[in-house]
Amino acid sequence: MDSSTKNWREQLYVMVFQTDTKAGRRFDGILLLIILASLVVVMLDSIDAVHQNYADLLAYIEWGFTVIFAIEYGLRLYCSPKPLRYAFSFYGLVDLLAIVPGVLALYYSDAQYLLIIRIIRMLRIFRVLKLSPYLKQANYLMSALRGSKQKIVVFLVSVCTLVTVFGTLMYVIEGPEHGFTSIPKGIYWAIVTLTTVGFGDIVPKTPLGQVVSSLVMITGYSIIAVPTGIFTAELANAMRGDTLQHPCPVCRKNSHEPDAAFCSRCGNALFKKLE
Amino acid sequence: MDSSTKNWREQLYVMVFQTDTKAGRRFDGILLLIILASLVVVMLDSIDAVHQNYADLLAYIEWGFTVIFAIEYGLRLYCSPKPLRYAFSFYGLVDLLAIVPGVLALYYSDAQYLLIIRIIRMLRIFRVLKLSPYLKQANYLMSALRGSKQKIVVFLVSVCTLVTVFGTLMYVIEGPEHGFTSIPKGIYWAIVTLTTVGFGDIVPKTPLGQVVSSLVMITGYSIIAVPTGIFTAELANAMRGDTLQHPCPVCRKNSHEPDAAFCSRCGNALFKKLE
Amino acid sequence: MDSSTKNWREQLYVMVFQTDTKAGRRFDGILLLIILASLVVVMLDSIDAVHQNYADLLAYIEWGFTVIFAIEYGLRLYCSPKPLRYAFSFYGLVDLLAIVPGVLALYYSDAQYLLIIRIIRMLRIFRVLKLSPYLKQANYLMSALRGSKQKIVVFLVSVCTLVTVFGTLMYVIEGPEHGFTSIPKGIYWAIVTLTTVGFGDIVPKTPLGQVVSSLVMITGYSIIAVPTGIFTAELANAMRGDTLQHPCPVCRKNSHEPDAAFCSRCGNALFKKLE
Amino acid sequence: MDSSTKNWREQLYVMVFQTDTKAGRRFDGILLLIILASLVVVMLDSIDAVHQNYADLLAYIEWGFTVIFAIEYGLRLYCSPKPLRYAFSFYGLVDLLAIVPGVLALYYSDAQYLLIIRIIRMLRIFRVLKLSPYLKQANYLMSALRGSKQKIVVFLVSVCTLVTVFGTLMYVIEGPEHGFTSIPKGIYWAIVTLTTVGFGDIVPKTPLGQVVSSLVMITGYSIIAVPTGIFTAELANAMRGDTLQHPCPVCRKNSHEPDAAFCSRCGNALFKKLE
């Protein structure tokens, strides 16, 4: 491999993988548009009226997109300094998944709906927008979610218990003649009601059933406060650094209340007052 | 009772009641799977198509589970150092409740739905997962709920008053010909609407009724902020939580780090040292 | 009026108006039960099946309640030291309103539904429960609501503007053949959708209408954050005193950051450190 | 132009553009009533029963309003010291937009619905009410929204990805025979469900579809916590808000009272005094 090829591969690498240069940004921009177009084609193809008239055309276009993504995948493998590492990275796998269903669709026609997985590639959009502030904000959100993980598990377990009990109760009260044909159906109804979605495909008809429903609804209406409260409190925590990290000059206590002026262990001033 | 029996009972106790040893964790894991399987069987049996074909099979399986739980209950009574205390503890009663409906179902076929009460036994899942962090988080949630108890009562009383007034109003406005056949039905509708569930089984038809409905909906949409606000503020309090409540003798600062000896605002000793 | 009558009036006053004595608490308890019973009778009377069989009985009972409330009102006027002030106070007017509809119902049969206004009398329940902690919590809620009044007005004006614009838009897009028979109907639909109630009595049928609906729904789903955020922030404010009120010994600046140790205007220590 | 004309124009300017004088407030008050009346007329005209009987009358009234607004627009242009600047200001454009549709409606009858745009003129209501506190509160809301912009984008992108994936999944599972006639329809359903609106026009019928629906609903019910948490945390920030951001040269405390001269934590001067 002579130096000019190497140089060309490096330039390609900069364009394909990075967004600092004008060429890199343009490459990512065009790629996003193609992904979007590919998604729109899958959606259009699912509409019956469109499918009957343009099935062949859309199939050809979809094939075109698959070829383009295959070439792009090849390019990325070719110009990446560590091809294997790219291939098994998150983005590498997603890029591969954008091609596979197109090939599978030759044998199983339902496989084409897997193409919708290409939407994950749209996450690259954050690379085109100015990336870092979004990443920082996403980090706040992630750390708030991590911090509230155990509280959320406790909450979800409680919700599952609630809907199972209420679903069974409604099945016993209302019975199959009012649409509650089985316990799982009752649980489905309890979820629909507790989350305040309320499709209305199954509704209580007996007075007792309506009393229990009212209970479920008010419960659902009230406990939505719980995940909100958890997340808000955690996010507020994540957004402000909560303690003052500064060693006390006398006793070396290192962590203090945010606005502490004196050490709470030894009572000495934390900061010297300049004369 | 010779020493080897005593030893065996102790080993059994460790396995059945504790989760520190490998055997204990495995015992709890298998137990959880059996409870889950038993719940699934109850649910399956409630589906008409399944019931008609496999009623006998499922009844036998359910009987098997009841026997297993009875044996387990006996084991717990046998190996517990204080059997009576266990029998009347929360878990003891729940374990008993897991057996009773299976026996009752011999005489009253509806009693089998009481088996769903076994879901409470699933709470043991927190013992298999690493328990303590979940307990701590559950404690935060409980203390936030306790702290907001009175605010929640004020809120629920207001909601009850609102739905009664709005329910009656809609009954008078819409009348029985539009589905509002009585005041309790009107109240049921008001709850469905205020909690933003909106089944759509009863809907206002007259213009005036739709104006009042709009009012109910906007009220419901806005006052959901109240429980959320209450709970969030309390949870934030509970999470900041572990503070020392003691007024500083000099500056009256009231809340300090849990192990503070000196006030972090004025540097004075919080507690007088007796000579 | 001799002294024994005066004494008797005073004892009556203590029993009827206060809740400190055992007799006073019992009086309020019985009163609440009667109010509740009276509400239940009004509700029962509105159910058609009950009305056809027991109309006369219920009418007599309702009359009995009206007589009881009239006597109670007379007693209150009689034993109150300042009868006029009571008569025009909030509770006095509510007590009067609990009697009037019963009398009106003689002439207009619909007037009996005004009896539901008696539910406001249920607010006395807070006098039977230990009053003061509830009042304090209600005060927090009220002061949070007062503090967020202007933000709430801004929010409600925005919501009104949104539903008017979206309602008109949907009327133009969907038209009368899909249930959007007029702009007010469109606005009603927009309120149903924006508040996430979703009755389903009117739903968009055209693709464009469904796109606009999706917009309305996501807007409604997102802006519910606004009143919640407003209320939570205000409540958190109301629950903690936000500034330190303490005159600086040197410059007399009176209001400081909650944890200030030094005056931010003159730099002197706010609190003397005791040696 | 002699001095009396100039004087007259100035007086007119004060009345039309300002709200400090009694005449100015009265002018704005009457204007708001006219705008409201004009909106009511547009709405009434859209009701079929009204339109058939009073179409001509309403058209004349609407014309009257258009003429009044045209005169008002002329007056504003005439008395404004800088007519062009007014014409291209936000309010100037809105005032023009209040006239144009009335004229357009002569040629295209649908154009009359554009009249609803006059609702934007209702924003002047904040000028009649005491303006400044509302503006300040609106500013808090705007700055909270600005601060949470990037988090909201991350959130909305996640929601879009979720509804696309779930919509496609439901299309594959349920198929056209249960109302999921295409992927866009599936996405519409996913939005209806995730936002907890739940119209009930399309509902899952297959067991698998109901399981996936339950997942969507619980997701929607839980992630409503995210925008709420974001907004609340930002609003609390904005309301604490007016702080001086400047690191103390000694203790690095970063946020101070707006007019602080000395650090409230360590008492040192925040800014060096130049000799």
mmCIF file of C-alpha atoms in Angstrom, chain C:
data_model
loop_
_atom_site.group_PDB
_atom_site.id
_atom_site.type_symbol
_atom_site.label_atom_id
_atom_site.label_comp_id
_atom_site.label_asym_id
_atom_site.label_seq_id
_atom_site.Cartn_x
_atom_site.Cartn_y
_atom_site.Cartn_z
ATOM 1 C CA MET C 1 -82.874 36.883 80.273
ATOM 2 C CA ASP C 2 -81.753 35.351 83.578
ATOM 3 C CA SER C 3 -78.328 33.963 84.257
ATOM 4 C CA SER C 4 -79.272 30.286 83.918
ATOM 5 C CA THR C 5 -80.574 30.884 80.360
ATOM 6 C CA LYS C 6 -77.395 32.741 79.539
ATOM 7 C CA ASN C 7 -75.385 29.872 80.947
ATOM 8 C CA TRP C 8 -77.371 27.397 78.893
ATOM 9 C CA ARG C 9 -76.812 29.468 75.736
ATOM 10 C CA GLU C 10 -73.111 29.533 76.407
ATOM 11 C CA GLN C 11 -72.975 25.777 76.905
ATOM 12 C CA LEU C 12 -74.933 25.359 73.691
ATOM 13 C CA TYR C 13 -72.507 27.670 71.908
ATOM 14 C CA VAL C 14 -69.546 25.627 73.084
ATOM 15 C CA MET C 15 -71.211 22.406 71.902
ATOM 16 C CA VAL C 16 -72.437 23.682 68.535
ATOM 17 C CA PHE C 17 -69.552 25.894 67.464
ATOM 18 C CA GLN C 18 -66.477 24.381 69.077
ATOM 19 C CA THR C 19 -64.763 21.035 68.977
ATOM 20 C CA ASP C 20 -62.644 21.157 72.116
ATOM 21 C CA THR C 21 -65.159 19.425 74.381
ATOM 22 C CA LYS C 22 -66.380 15.843 74.095
ATOM 23 C CA ALA C 23 -69.947 17.070 73.511
ATOM 24 C CA GLY C 24 -68.759 19.410 70.748
ATOM 25 C CA ARG C 25 -66.886 16.638 68.956
ATOM 26 C CA ARG C 26 -69.892 14.304 69.258
ATOM 27 C CA PHE C 27 -72.218 17.034 67.902
ATOM 28 C CA ASP C 28 -69.986 17.615 64.864
ATOM 29 C CA GLY C 29 -69.602 13.873 64.306
ATOM 30 C CA ILE C 30 -73.369 13.275 64.281
ATOM 31 C CA LEU C 31 -73.896 16.314 62.054
ATOM 32 C CA LEU C 32 -71.422 14.967 59.502
ATOM 33 C CA LEU C 33 -73.184 11.600 59.459
ATOM 34 C CA ILE C 34 -76.541 13.325 58.862
ATOM 35 C CA ILE C 35 -75.094 15.424 56.018
ATOM 36 C CA LEU C 36 -73.607 12.276 54.474
ATOM 37 C CA ALA C 37 -76.923 10.423 54.828
ATOM 38 C CA SER C 38 -78.748 13.357 53.237
ATOM 39 C CA LEU C 39 -76.327 13.294 50.255
ATOM 40 C CA VAL C 40 -76.782 9.545 49.870
ATOM 41 C CA VAL C 41 -80.575 10.006 49.814
ATOM 42 C CA VAL C 42 -80.343 12.632 47.036
ATOM 43 C CA MET C 43 -78.112 10.280 45.022
ATOM 44 C CA LEU C 44 -80.358 7.250 45.571
ATOM 45 C CA ASP C 45 -83.412 9.277 44.549
ATOM 46 C CA SER C 46 -81.751 10.029 41.192
ATOM 47 C CA ILE C 47 -81.505 6.309 40.318
ATOM 48 C CA ASP C 48 -84.568 5.469 38.249
ATOM 49 C CA ALA C 49 -85.268 2.011 39.696
ATOM 50 C CA VAL C 50 -85.097 3.378 43.235
ATOM 51 C CA HIS C 51 -87.150 6.472 42.408
ATOM 52 C CA GLN C 52 -90.043 4.466 40.981
ATOM 53 C CA ASN C 53 -90.378 2.306 44.083
ATOM 54 C CA TYR C 54 -89.417 4.592 46.948
ATOM 55 C CA ALA C 55 -90.048 8.154 45.679
ATOM 56 C CA ASP C 56 -92.429 9.015 48.511
ATOM 57 C CA LEU C 57 -90.323 7.454 51.239
ATOM 58 C CA LEU C 58 -87.188 9.280 50.064
ATOM 59 C CA ALA C 59 -89.092 12.561 49.808
ATOM 60 C CA TYR C 60 -90.213 12.205 53.429
ATOM 61 C CA ILE C 61 -86.694 11.388 54.576
ATOM 62 C CA GLU C 62 -85.325 14.370 52.655
ATOM 63 C CA TRP C 63 -87.948 16.544 54.324
ATOM 64 C CA GLY C 64 -86.828 15.196 57.663
ATOM 65 C CA PHE C 65 -83.235 16.194 56.899
ATOM 66 C CA THR C 66 -84.335 19.662 55.831
ATOM 67 C CA VAL C 67 -86.209 20.070 59.112
ATOM 68 C CA ILE C 68 -83.168 18.880 61.092
ATOM 69 C CA PHE C 69 -80.899 21.334 59.273
ATOM 70 C CA ALA C 70 -83.429 24.133 59.798
ATOM 71 C CA ILE C 71 -83.486 23.416 63.535
ATOM 72 C CA GLU C 72 -79.697 23.316 63.610
ATOM 73 C CA TYR C 73 -79.553 26.654 61.750
ATOM 74 C CA GLY C 74 -82.007 28.140 64.264
ATOM 75 C CA LEU C 75 -79.895 26.837 67.160
ATOM 76 C CA ARG C 76 -76.772 28.377 65.701
ATOM 77 C CA LEU C 77 -78.498 31.740 65.263
ATOM 78 C CA TYR C 78 -79.904 31.500 68.783
ATOM 79 C CA CYS C 79 -76.728 30.651 70.640
ATOM 80 C CA SER C 80 -74.280 32.663 68.581
ATOM 81 C CA PRO C 81 -73.193 35.803 70.488
ATOM 82 C CA LYS C 82 -73.250 37.777 67.202
ATOM 83 C CA PRO C 83 -76.020 36.149 65.124
ATOM 84 C CA LEU C 84 -75.739 38.544 62.175
ATOM 85 C CA ARG C 85 -72.005 38.033 61.832
ATOM 86 C CA TYR C 86 -72.556 34.268 61.773
ATOM 87 C CA ALA C 87 -75.418 34.574 59.274
ATOM 88 C CA PHE C 88 -73.238 36.382 56.773
ATOM 89 C CA SER C 89 -70.060 34.348 57.352
ATOM 90 C CA PHE C 90 -69.012 31.664 54.851
ATOM 91 C CA TYR C 91 -70.243 28.821 57.061
ATOM 92 C CA GLY C 92 -73.467 30.661 57.853
ATOM 93 C CA LEU C 93 -74.349 31.070 54.181
ATOM 94 C CA VAL C 94 -73.491 27.434 53.450
ATOM 95 C CA ASP C 95 -75.695 26.335 56.357
ATOM 96 C CA LEU C 96 -78.574 28.401 54.969
ATOM 97 C CA LEU C 97 -78.000 26.983 51.469
ATOM 98 C CA ALA C 98 -78.415 23.502 52.938
ATOM 99 C CA ILE C 99 -82.049 24.320 53.808
ATOM 100 C CA VAL C 100 -83.288 26.508 50.951
ATOM 101 C CA PRO C 101 -83.276 23.854 48.142
ATOM 102 C CA GLY C 102 -85.389 21.524 50.290
ATOM 103 C CA VAL C 103 -88.058 24.234 50.489
ATOM 104 C CA LEU C 104 -87.691 25.203 46.834
ATOM 105 C CA ALA C 105 -88.164 21.555 45.837
ATOM 106 C CA LEU C 106 -91.819 21.902 46.852
ATOM 107 C CA TYR C 107 -92.390 24.168 43.869
ATOM 108 C CA TYR C 108 -89.683 23.157 41.381
ATOM 109 C CA SER C 109 -88.880 19.450 41.496
ATOM 110 C CA ASP C 110 -85.444 19.984 39.886
ATOM 111 C CA ALA C 111 -84.416 22.175 42.806
ATOM 112 C CA GLN C 112 -83.758 19.069 44.874
ATOM 113 C CA TYR C 113 -80.478 18.569 43.022
ATOM 114 C CA LEU C 114 -79.317 21.814 44.571
ATOM 115 C CA LEU C 115 -79.258 19.787 47.779
ATOM 116 C CA ILE C 116 -75.940 18.417 46.582
ATOM 117 C CA ILE C 117 -74.562 21.762 47.702
ATOM 118 C CA ARG C 118 -74.670 20.271 51.166
ATOM 119 C CA ILE C 119 -71.409 18.576 50.294
ATOM 120 C CA ILE C 120 -69.705 21.877 51.052
ATOM 121 C CA ARG C 121 -70.813 21.372 54.623
ATOM 122 C CA MET C 122 -68.630 18.268 54.614
ATOM 123 C CA LEU C 123 -65.666 20.636 54.861
ATOM 124 C CA ARG C 124 -66.502 20.651 58.569
ATOM 125 C CA ILE C 125 -64.845 17.253 58.581
ATOM 126 C CA PHE C 126 -61.510 19.019 59.003
ATOM 127 C CA ARG C 127 -62.822 20.367 62.300
ATOM 128 C CA VAL C 128 -63.451 16.848 63.584
ATOM 129 C CA LEU C 129 -60.114 15.517 62.499
ATOM 130 C CA LYS C 130 -57.289 17.265 64.288
ATOM 131 C CA LEU C 131 -57.673 20.562 62.527
ATOM 132 C CA SER C 132 -54.462 22.509 62.742
ATOM 133 C CA PRO C 133 -51.950 20.314 60.835
ATOM 134 C CA TYR C 134 -54.417 20.103 57.927
ATOM 135 C CA LEU C 135 -54.913 23.853 57.954
ATOM 136 C CA LYS C 136 -51.140 24.352 57.907
ATOM 137 C CA GLN C 137 -50.768 22.008 54.948
ATOM 138 C CA ALA C 138 -53.725 23.632 53.188
ATOM 139 C CA ASN C 139 -51.989 26.948 53.799
ATOM 140 C CA TYR C 140 -48.839 25.675 52.081
ATOM 141 C CA LEU C 141 -50.978 24.602 49.128
ATOM 142 C CA MET C 142 -52.838 27.911 49.023
ATOM 143 C CA SER C 143 -49.658 29.979 49.227
ATOM 144 C CA ALA C 144 -48.117 27.872 46.467
ATOM 145 C CA LEU C 145 -51.246 28.473 44.360
ATOM 146 C CA ARG C 146 -51.209 32.204 45.144
ATOM 147 C CA GLY C 147 -47.528 32.400 44.244
ATOM 148 C CA SER C 148 -48.148 30.664 40.917
ATOM 149 C CA LYS C 149 -51.375 32.569 40.100
ATOM 150 C CA GLN C 150 -49.875 34.763 37.412
ATOM 151 C CA LYS C 151 -47.910 31.922 35.845
ATOM 152 C CA ILE C 152 -51.107 29.855 35.792
ATOM 153 C CA VAL C 153 -52.992 32.703 34.059
ATOM 154 C CA VAL C 154 -50.262 32.936 31.404
ATOM 155 C CA PHE C 155 -50.463 29.142 31.013
ATOM 156 C CA LEU C 156 -54.268 29.033 30.740
ATOM 157 C CA VAL C 157 -54.327 31.882 28.202
ATOM 158 C CA SER C 158 -51.769 29.952 26.102
ATOM 159 C CA VAL C 159 -53.862 26.768 26.365
ATOM 160 C CA CYS C 160 -57.021 28.647 25.325
ATOM 161 C CA THR C 161 -55.234 30.131 22.326
ATOM 162 C CA LEU C 162 -53.852 26.697 21.371
ATOM 163 C CA VAL C 163 -57.206 24.899 21.538
ATOM 164 C CA THR C 164 -58.964 27.661 19.557
ATOM 165 C CA VAL C 165 -56.374 27.562 16.781
ATOM 166 C CA PHE C 166 -56.184 23.740 16.684
ATOM 167 C CA GLY C 167 -59.978 23.388 16.938
ATOM 168 C CA THR C 168 -60.522 25.693 13.949
ATOM 169 C CA LEU C 169 -57.775 23.922 12.018
ATOM 170 C CA MET C 170 -59.374 20.536 12.588
ATOM 171 C CA TYR C 171 -62.799 21.900 11.624
ATOM 172 C CA VAL C 172 -61.367 23.082 8.313
ATOM 173 C CA ILE C 173 -59.406 19.840 7.723
ATOM 174 C CA GLU C 174 -61.923 17.203 8.822
ATOM 175 C CA GLY C 175 -65.217 18.967 8.235
ATOM 176 C CA PRO C 176 -68.750 18.120 9.386
ATOM 177 C CA GLU C 177 -68.786 14.658 7.771
ATOM 178 C CA HIS C 178 -66.275 13.375 10.367
ATOM 179 C CA GLY C 179 -68.047 14.822 13.391
ATOM 180 C CA PHE C 180 -66.362 18.240 13.459
ATOM 181 C CA THR C 181 -69.676 20.000 12.832
ATOM 182 C CA SER C 182 -68.624 23.483 13.965
ATOM 183 C CA ILE C 183 -65.681 25.441 15.353
ATOM 184 C CA PRO C 184 -66.941 25.174 18.976
ATOM 185 C CA LYS C 185 -67.149 21.397 18.446
ATOM 186 C CA GLY C 186 -63.581 21.502 17.112
ATOM 187 C CA ILE C 187 -62.474 23.411 20.204
ATOM 188 C CA TYR C 188 -64.238 20.851 22.417
ATOM 189 C CA TRP C 189 -62.342 18.109 20.570
ATOM 190 C CA ALA C 190 -59.070 20.000 20.974
ATOM 191 C CA ILE C 191 -59.647 20.282 24.742
ATOM 192 C CA VAL C 192 -60.515 16.564 24.971
ATOM 193 C CA THR C 193 -57.298 15.746 23.114
ATOM 194 C CA LEU C 194 -54.896 18.280 24.603
ATOM 195 C CA THR C 195 -55.818 17.282 28.149
ATOM 196 C CA THR C 196 -55.145 13.633 27.126
ATOM 197 C CA VAL C 197 -58.714 12.649 28.108
ATOM 198 C CA GLY C 198 -59.513 11.222 24.654
ATOM 199 C CA PHE C 199 -63.191 10.227 24.862
ATOM 200 C CA GLY C 200 -63.147 8.941 21.293
ATOM 201 C CA ASP C 201 -66.600 10.326 20.445
ATOM 202 C CA ILE C 202 -65.006 12.500 17.752
ATOM 203 C CA VAL C 203 -61.823 11.201 16.088
ATOM 204 C CA PRO C 204 -59.845 12.394 13.082
ATOM 205 C CA LYS C 205 -60.353 10.260 9.971
ATOM 206 C CA THR C 206 -58.206 11.979 7.300
ATOM 207 C CA PRO C 207 -54.417 11.469 7.233
ATOM 208 C CA LEU C 208 -53.783 15.217 7.573
ATOM 209 C CA GLY C 209 -56.192 15.369 10.521
ATOM 210 C CA GLN C 210 -54.307 12.548 12.189
ATOM 211 C CA VAL C 211 -51.003 14.334 11.727
ATOM 212 C CA VAL C 212 -52.418 17.496 13.322
ATOM 213 C CA SER C 213 -53.927 15.363 16.116
ATOM 214 C CA SER C 214 -50.539 13.807 16.779
ATOM 215 C CA LEU C 215 -49.145 17.309 17.144
ATOM 216 C CA VAL C 216 -51.924 18.270 19.571
ATOM 217 C CA MET C 217 -51.366 15.114 21.609
ATOM 218 C CA ILE C 218 -47.614 15.502 21.888
ATOM 219 C CA THR C 219 -48.111 19.163 22.787
ATOM 220 C CA GLY C 220 -50.624 18.212 25.465
ATOM 221 C CA TYR C 221 -48.368 15.449 26.735
ATOM 222 C CA SER C 222 -45.431 17.850 27.003
ATOM 223 C CA ILE C 223 -47.044 21.008 28.378
ATOM 224 C CA ILE C 224 -48.590 19.148 31.287
ATOM 225 C CA ALA C 225 -45.061 19.616 32.562
ATOM 226 C CA VAL C 226 -45.684 23.354 32.813
ATOM 227 C CA PRO C 227 -48.345 23.569 35.560
ATOM 228 C CA THR C 228 -46.609 20.747 37.395
ATOM 229 C CA GLY C 229 -43.290 22.536 37.219
ATOM 230 C CA ILE C 230 -44.828 25.835 38.303
ATOM 231 C CA PHE C 231 -46.641 24.320 41.239
ATOM 232 C CA THR C 232 -43.742 22.142 42.375
ATOM 233 C CA ALA C 233 -41.278 25.002 42.311
ATOM 234 C CA GLU C 234 -43.679 27.274 44.219
ATOM 235 C CA LEU C 235 -44.528 24.590 46.768
ATOM 236 C CA ALA C 236 -40.856 23.859 47.384
ATOM 237 C CA ASN C 237 -40.427 27.600 47.905
ATOM 238 C CA ALA C 238 -43.383 27.807 50.282
ATOM 239 C CA MET C 239 -42.146 24.848 52.306
ATOM 240 C CA ARG C 240 -38.740 26.293 53.058
ATOM 241 C CA GLY C 241 -38.200 29.839 54.251
ATOM 242 C CA ASP C 242 -36.140 31.179 51.418
ATOM 243 C CA THR C 243 -34.040 33.959 52.903
ATOM 244 C CA LEU C 244 -32.315 34.545 56.218
ATOM 245 C CA GLN C 245 -33.931 37.464 58.040
ATOM 246 C CA HIS C 246 -31.252 38.865 60.361
ATOM 247 C CA PRO C 247 -29.926 42.426 60.476
ATOM 248 C CA CYS C 248 -26.198 42.698 59.738
ATOM 249 C CA PRO C 249 -24.591 44.079 62.939
ATOM 250 C CA VAL C 250 -22.590 46.624 60.912
ATOM 251 C CA CYS C 251 -24.611 47.743 57.869
ATOM 252 C CA ARG C 252 -28.106 46.629 58.934
ATOM 253 C CA LYS C 253 -28.762 44.773 55.631
ATOM 254 C CA ASN C 254 -31.700 42.637 56.742
ATOM 255 C CA SER C 255 -32.173 39.837 54.199
ATOM 256 C CA HIS C 256 -29.434 37.365 53.257
ATOM 257 C CA GLU C 257 -28.876 34.090 51.416
ATOM 258 C CA PRO C 258 -30.208 31.216 53.524
ATOM 259 C CA ASP C 259 -26.765 30.017 54.597
ATOM 260 C CA ALA C 260 -24.882 33.313 54.598
ATOM 261 C CA ALA C 261 -22.137 33.602 57.213
ATOM 262 C CA PHE C 262 -20.949 37.045 56.123
ATOM 263 C CA CYS C 263 -22.915 40.044 54.917
ATOM 264 C CA SER C 264 -22.675 40.252 51.146
ATOM 265 C CA ARG C 265 -22.784 44.076 51.263
ATOM 266 C CA CYS C 266 -20.141 44.922 53.890
ATOM 267 C CA GLY C 267 -18.282 41.625 54.329
ATOM 268 C CA ASN C 268 -18.637 41.523 58.138
ATOM 269 C CA ALA C 269 -19.533 38.342 59.966
ATOM 270 C CA LEU C 270 -23.290 38.191 60.556
ATOM 271 C CA PHE C 271 -22.916 36.268 63.798
ATOM 272 C CA LYS C 272 -20.341 36.776 66.504
ATOM 273 C CA LYS C 273 -18.131 33.790 67.204
ATOM 274 C CA LEU C 274 -18.132 33.125 70.920
ATOM 275 C CA GLU C 275 -14.703 32.504 72.406
#
